[in-house]
Coordinates of C-alpha atoms and ligand atoms in Angstrom, one line a residue:
M1 CA -0.1 0.0 0.0
D2 CA 2.6 2.4 -1.1
G3 CA 2.2 6.3 -2.1
N4 CA 0.2 7.8 0.8
G5 CA 2.8 10.4 1.3
R6 CA 3.2 11.4 -2.2
W7 CA -0.8 11.6 -2.4
A8 CA -0.9 14.1 0.4
K9 CA 2.0 16.0 -0.9
K10 CA 0.4 16.7 -4.2
R11 CA -2.5 18.2 -2.2
F12 CA -0.2 20.3 -0.1
M13 CA -1.4 18.2 2.9
P14 CA 0.7 16.7 5.7
R15 CA 1.7 12.9 5.1
F16 CA -0.8 11.8 8.0
F17 CA -3.6 13.0 5.7
G18 CA -2.6 10.5 3.0
H19 CA -2.3 7.7 5.5
K20 CA -5.7 8.4 6.7
Q21 CA -7.1 8.3 3.1
G22 CA -5.1 5.1 2.9
V23 CA -7.3 3.4 5.5
D24 CA -10.5 4.2 3.4
A25 CA -8.8 2.7 0.4
L26 CA -8.1 -0.4 2.3
V27 CA -11.8 -0.8 3.5
R28 CA -12.9 0.0 0.0
T29 CA -10.4 -2.7 -1.4
V30 CA -11.5 -5.4 1.2
Q31 CA -15.1 -5.0 0.1
A32 CA -14.0 -5.1 -3.7
C33 CA -12.1 -8.3 -3.1
A34 CA -15.0 -9.9 -1.1
D35 CA -17.3 -9.0 -3.9
R36 CA -15.1 -10.7 -6.4
G37 CA -15.0 -13.9 -4.5
I38 CA -11.3 -13.5 -3.4
E39 CA -11.0 -15.4 -0.3
Y40 CA -7.4 -14.0 0.9
L41 CA -6.1 -10.3 0.9
T42 CA -2.9 -9.7 2.6
V43 CA -1.8 -6.0 3.0
F44 CA 1.5 -4.4 4.0
A45 CA 0.7 -1.9 6.6
F46 CA 4.0 -1.2 8.5
S47 CA 7.2 -2.9 7.8
S48 CA 10.1 -3.9 10.3
E49 CA 12.1 -0.9 8.6
N50 CA 9.3 1.7 8.9
W51 CA 10.4 2.3 12.3
K52 CA 13.2 4.6 10.7
R53 CA 10.6 7.2 9.8
P54 CA 10.4 10.3 11.8
S55 CA 8.8 9.7 15.2
D56 CA 5.8 11.8 14.7
E57 CA 5.0 9.6 11.6
V58 CA 5.4 6.5 13.3
S59 CA 3.2 7.3 16.3
G60 CA 0.8 8.8 13.8
L61 CA 0.5 5.5 12.1
M62 CA 0.3 3.7 15.5
G63 CA -2.5 6.1 16.4
L64 CA -4.4 5.4 13.0
V65 CA -4.5 1.7 13.9
L66 CA -6.6 2.5 17.0
V67 CA -8.7 4.9 15.0
A68 CA -9.2 2.5 12.1
V69 CA -10.2 -0.5 14.4
S70 CA -12.7 1.6 16.3
K71 CA -14.2 3.0 13.1
Y72 CA -14.3 -0.1 10.7
L73 CA -14.2 -3.2 12.9
T74 CA -18.0 -3.5 13.3
K75 CA -18.5 -3.0 9.6
L76 CA -15.9 -5.3 8.6
A77 CA -16.9 -8.0 11.1
K78 CA -20.6 -7.8 9.9
E79 CA -19.5 -8.3 6.3
G80 CA -17.7 -11.5 6.9
V81 CA -14.3 -10.4 7.1
R82 CA -11.7 -12.4 9.1
I83 CA -8.9 -10.1 10.4
R84 CA -5.5 -11.6 11.3
I85 CA -2.3 -9.8 12.1
V86 CA 0.9 -11.1 11.0
G87 CA 4.3 -9.6 12.2
D88 CA 6.4 -9.1 15.4
R89 CA 3.8 -7.9 18.0
S90 CA 6.5 -7.7 20.7
A91 CA 7.7 -4.4 19.8
V92 CA 4.4 -2.4 19.4
S93 CA 2.6 -0.7 22.4
D94 CA 0.0 -2.5 24.6
K95 CA -2.8 -0.4 23.1
V96 CA -2.0 -1.4 19.5
R97 CA -1.5 -5.0 20.5
E98 CA -4.9 -4.9 22.2
A99 CA -6.8 -3.4 19.3
W100 CA -5.3 -6.1 17.1
G101 CA -6.4 -8.7 19.5
Q102 CA -9.7 -7.1 19.6
A103 CA -10.0 -7.3 15.8
E104 CA -9.0 -10.8 15.6
R105 CA -11.3 -12.0 18.3
A106 CA -14.3 -10.1 17.0
T107 CA -14.0 -11.7 13.6
E108 CA -12.4 -15.1 14.3
H109 CA -15.4 -17.0 13.1
N110 CA -15.9 -15.2 9.8
R111 CA -15.0 -17.0 6.7
R112 CA -16.1 -14.7 3.6
I113 CA -12.5 -13.2 3.2
T114 CA -9.4 -13.2 5.4
L115 CA -7.8 -9.7 5.7
S116 CA -4.2 -10.5 6.8
V117 CA -2.4 -7.1 8.0
A118 CA 1.2 -7.2 7.9
F119 CA 2.3 -5.1 10.7
N120 CA 5.9 -4.7 11.9
Y121 CA 6.5 -7.5 9.5
G122 CA 9.4 -8.2 7.2
G123 CA 10.0 -11.2 5.0
R124 CA 13.3 -11.8 6.3
W125 CA 12.0 -11.6 10.1
D126 CA 9.5 -14.2 9.0
V127 CA 12.2 -16.7 7.8
V128 CA 14.2 -16.1 10.9
Q129 CA 11.2 -16.5 13.4
A130 CA 10.1 -19.6 11.7
T131 CA 13.6 -21.3 11.9
R132 CA 13.7 -20.3 15.3
C133 CA 10.5 -21.9 16.1
A134 CA 11.4 -25.1 14.3
L135 CA 14.7 -25.3 16.1
A136 CA 12.9 -24.8 19.4
D137 CA 10.5 -27.6 18.6
G138 CA 13.6 -29.8 18.1
V139 CA 13.3 -30.3 14.4
Q140 CA 16.4 -31.9 13.2
P141 CA 18.4 -30.7 10.2
E142 CA 17.7 -33.7 8.1
Q143 CA 14.0 -33.2 8.9
L144 CA 13.8 -29.8 7.7
D145 CA 12.4 -29.3 4.3
E146 CA 10.3 -26.7 2.4
A147 CA 7.1 -28.0 3.7
R148 CA 8.2 -28.4 7.3
L149 CA 9.7 -25.0 7.5
G150 CA 6.5 -23.6 5.6
R151 CA 4.3 -24.8 8.5
Y152 CA 6.3 -22.2 10.9
M153 CA 6.0 -19.2 8.6
A154 CA 3.6 -16.5 9.7
M155 CA 1.0 -17.2 7.2
S156 CA 0.9 -20.8 7.2
Y157 CA -2.8 -20.6 7.2
A158 CA -3.2 -19.2 3.9
P159 CA -2.2 -20.5 0.4
D160 CA 0.8 -18.5 -1.2
P161 CA -0.5 -15.5 -3.0
D162 CA -1.4 -15.7 -6.5
L163 CA -1.0 -12.1 -7.4
F164 CA 1.2 -9.4 -5.9
I165 CA 0.1 -5.8 -6.3
R166 CA 2.5 -2.9 -5.3
T167 CA 1.1 0.6 -5.8
G168 CA 3.0 3.8 -5.9
G169 CA 5.4 3.1 -8.8
E170 CA 8.5 1.5 -7.4
V171 CA 9.2 -1.7 -8.8
R172 CA 10.5 -3.8 -5.8
I173 CA 9.3 -6.2 -3.1
S174 CA 10.8 -4.2 -0.1
N175 CA 11.0 -7.2 2.2
F176 CA 7.3 -8.2 2.0
L177 CA 6.4 -11.9 1.9
L178 CA 9.4 -13.2 0.4
W179 CA 9.0 -17.0 1.1
Q180 CA 5.4 -16.8 -0.2
V181 CA 5.9 -14.9 -3.4
A182 CA 8.1 -17.4 -4.9
Y183 CA 5.5 -18.1 -7.8
S184 CA 3.3 -15.2 -7.4
E185 CA 2.4 -13.0 -10.4
L186 CA 3.9 -9.3 -9.9
Y187 CA 1.9 -6.3 -10.7
F188 CA 3.2 -2.9 -10.3
T189 CA 1.2 0.2 -10.9
A190 CA 1.9 4.0 -10.6
C191 CA -1.3 4.4 -9.0
L192 CA -1.0 6.0 -5.4
W193 CA -2.5 3.9 -2.7
P194 CA -5.3 6.2 -1.6
D195 CA -6.5 6.2 -5.3
F196 CA -6.9 2.4 -5.2
G197 CA -10.2 0.8 -5.9
D198 CA -12.6 -1.1 -8.0
A199 CA -11.2 0.1 -11.3
E200 CA -7.5 -0.6 -10.3
L201 CA -8.4 -3.9 -8.7
D202 CA -10.1 -5.0 -12.0
A203 CA -7.1 -3.8 -14.1
A204 CA -4.8 -5.8 -12.0
L205 CA -7.1 -8.9 -12.1
A206 CA -7.4 -8.6 -15.9
D207 CA -3.7 -8.3 -16.2
F208 CA -3.5 -11.5 -14.1
R209 CA -5.8 -13.5 -16.0
A210 CA -3.7 -12.9 -19.2
R211 CA -0.6 -14.6 -17.5
E212 CA 0.4 -18.0 -18.2
R213 CA 1.4 -19.9 -14.9
R214 CA 3.8 -22.8 -15.4
F215 CA 5.4 -23.0 -11.7
G216 CA 8.8 -24.0 -13.4
G217 CA 7.1 -26.5 -15.9
V218 CA 6.5 -26.2 -19.4
K219 CA 3.2 -25.3 -21.2
L220 CA 1.6 -28.7 -22.4
E221 CA 0.3 -28.3 -26.1
P222 CA -2.5 -30.3 -26.9
A223 CA -1.5 -33.5 -28.9
P224 CA -1.7 -32.9 -32.7
Q225 CA -4.7 -34.2 -34.1
V226 CA -4.4 -37.1 -36.4
V227 CA -6.6 -37.2 -39.4
S228 CA -7.0 -40.3 -41.1
A229 CA -7.6 -40.4 -44.9
Ligands
IPE301 C1 2.9 3.7 2.4 O1 2.8 5.1 2.1 C2 2.4 3.6 3.9 C3 3.2 3.0 4.8 C4 4.4 2.5 4.5 C5 2.6 3.0 6.2 P1 4.2 5.9 2.0 O2 4.1 6.8 3.4 O3 5.4 5.1 1.8 O4 4.0 6.8 0.8 P2 5.2 7.6 -0.1 O5 5.9 6.4 -0.6 O6 6.0 8.5 0.8 O7 4.2 8.3 -1.0
MG302 MG1 6.8 4.7 0.2

């Protein structure tokens, strides 16, 4: 969800205003995905590296979590959205941790769409935490394979993403789901996150449908037809 700051700057507004609009874009997008039958939507809300931002921006973002949960939780819960948080919760404040816990508990029986919010998340952090948990469980080196380690990854409850969308014009993954995007189709758009909505989602989905996915294999051509005389 990139481009909030630039969206605000273009309007001579503080960056925080862009983040606020970004929350509305997220709620819109969850709805749009649910309407299209998409069962999993995962968003990168705050990365392990975002702590490097000026402290007033960091505290603004933390405050926005509390506002967003109190403003939208009831609506999302009613619409069948299950909320799950992925990331390192140990570093966030008690208030934010409680808001996340509240969002998860209030929606745990919902099944229409799972919204995973990556918060204080990093793809490398995820690989390290999974490895640590596997070691702590006593998994031996010869027992460790992709499937086994995959069960310790933060999003082991969800299938790997089919489509990865980055808004805001940068063409990089920036330490999002590194393990899980091995075979995802990547889609980059200059659209700034607060402008994202139905039309942009449909454009990304149309692009995705035109891709040929081989997962490292080859495309099997239909056997040539034999015409007998
Ligand atoms: C993304 O928007 C939002 C978060 C990472 C929280 P940015 O804040 O990165 O917006 P730009 O890239 O400065 O426009
Ligand atoms: Mg950015």
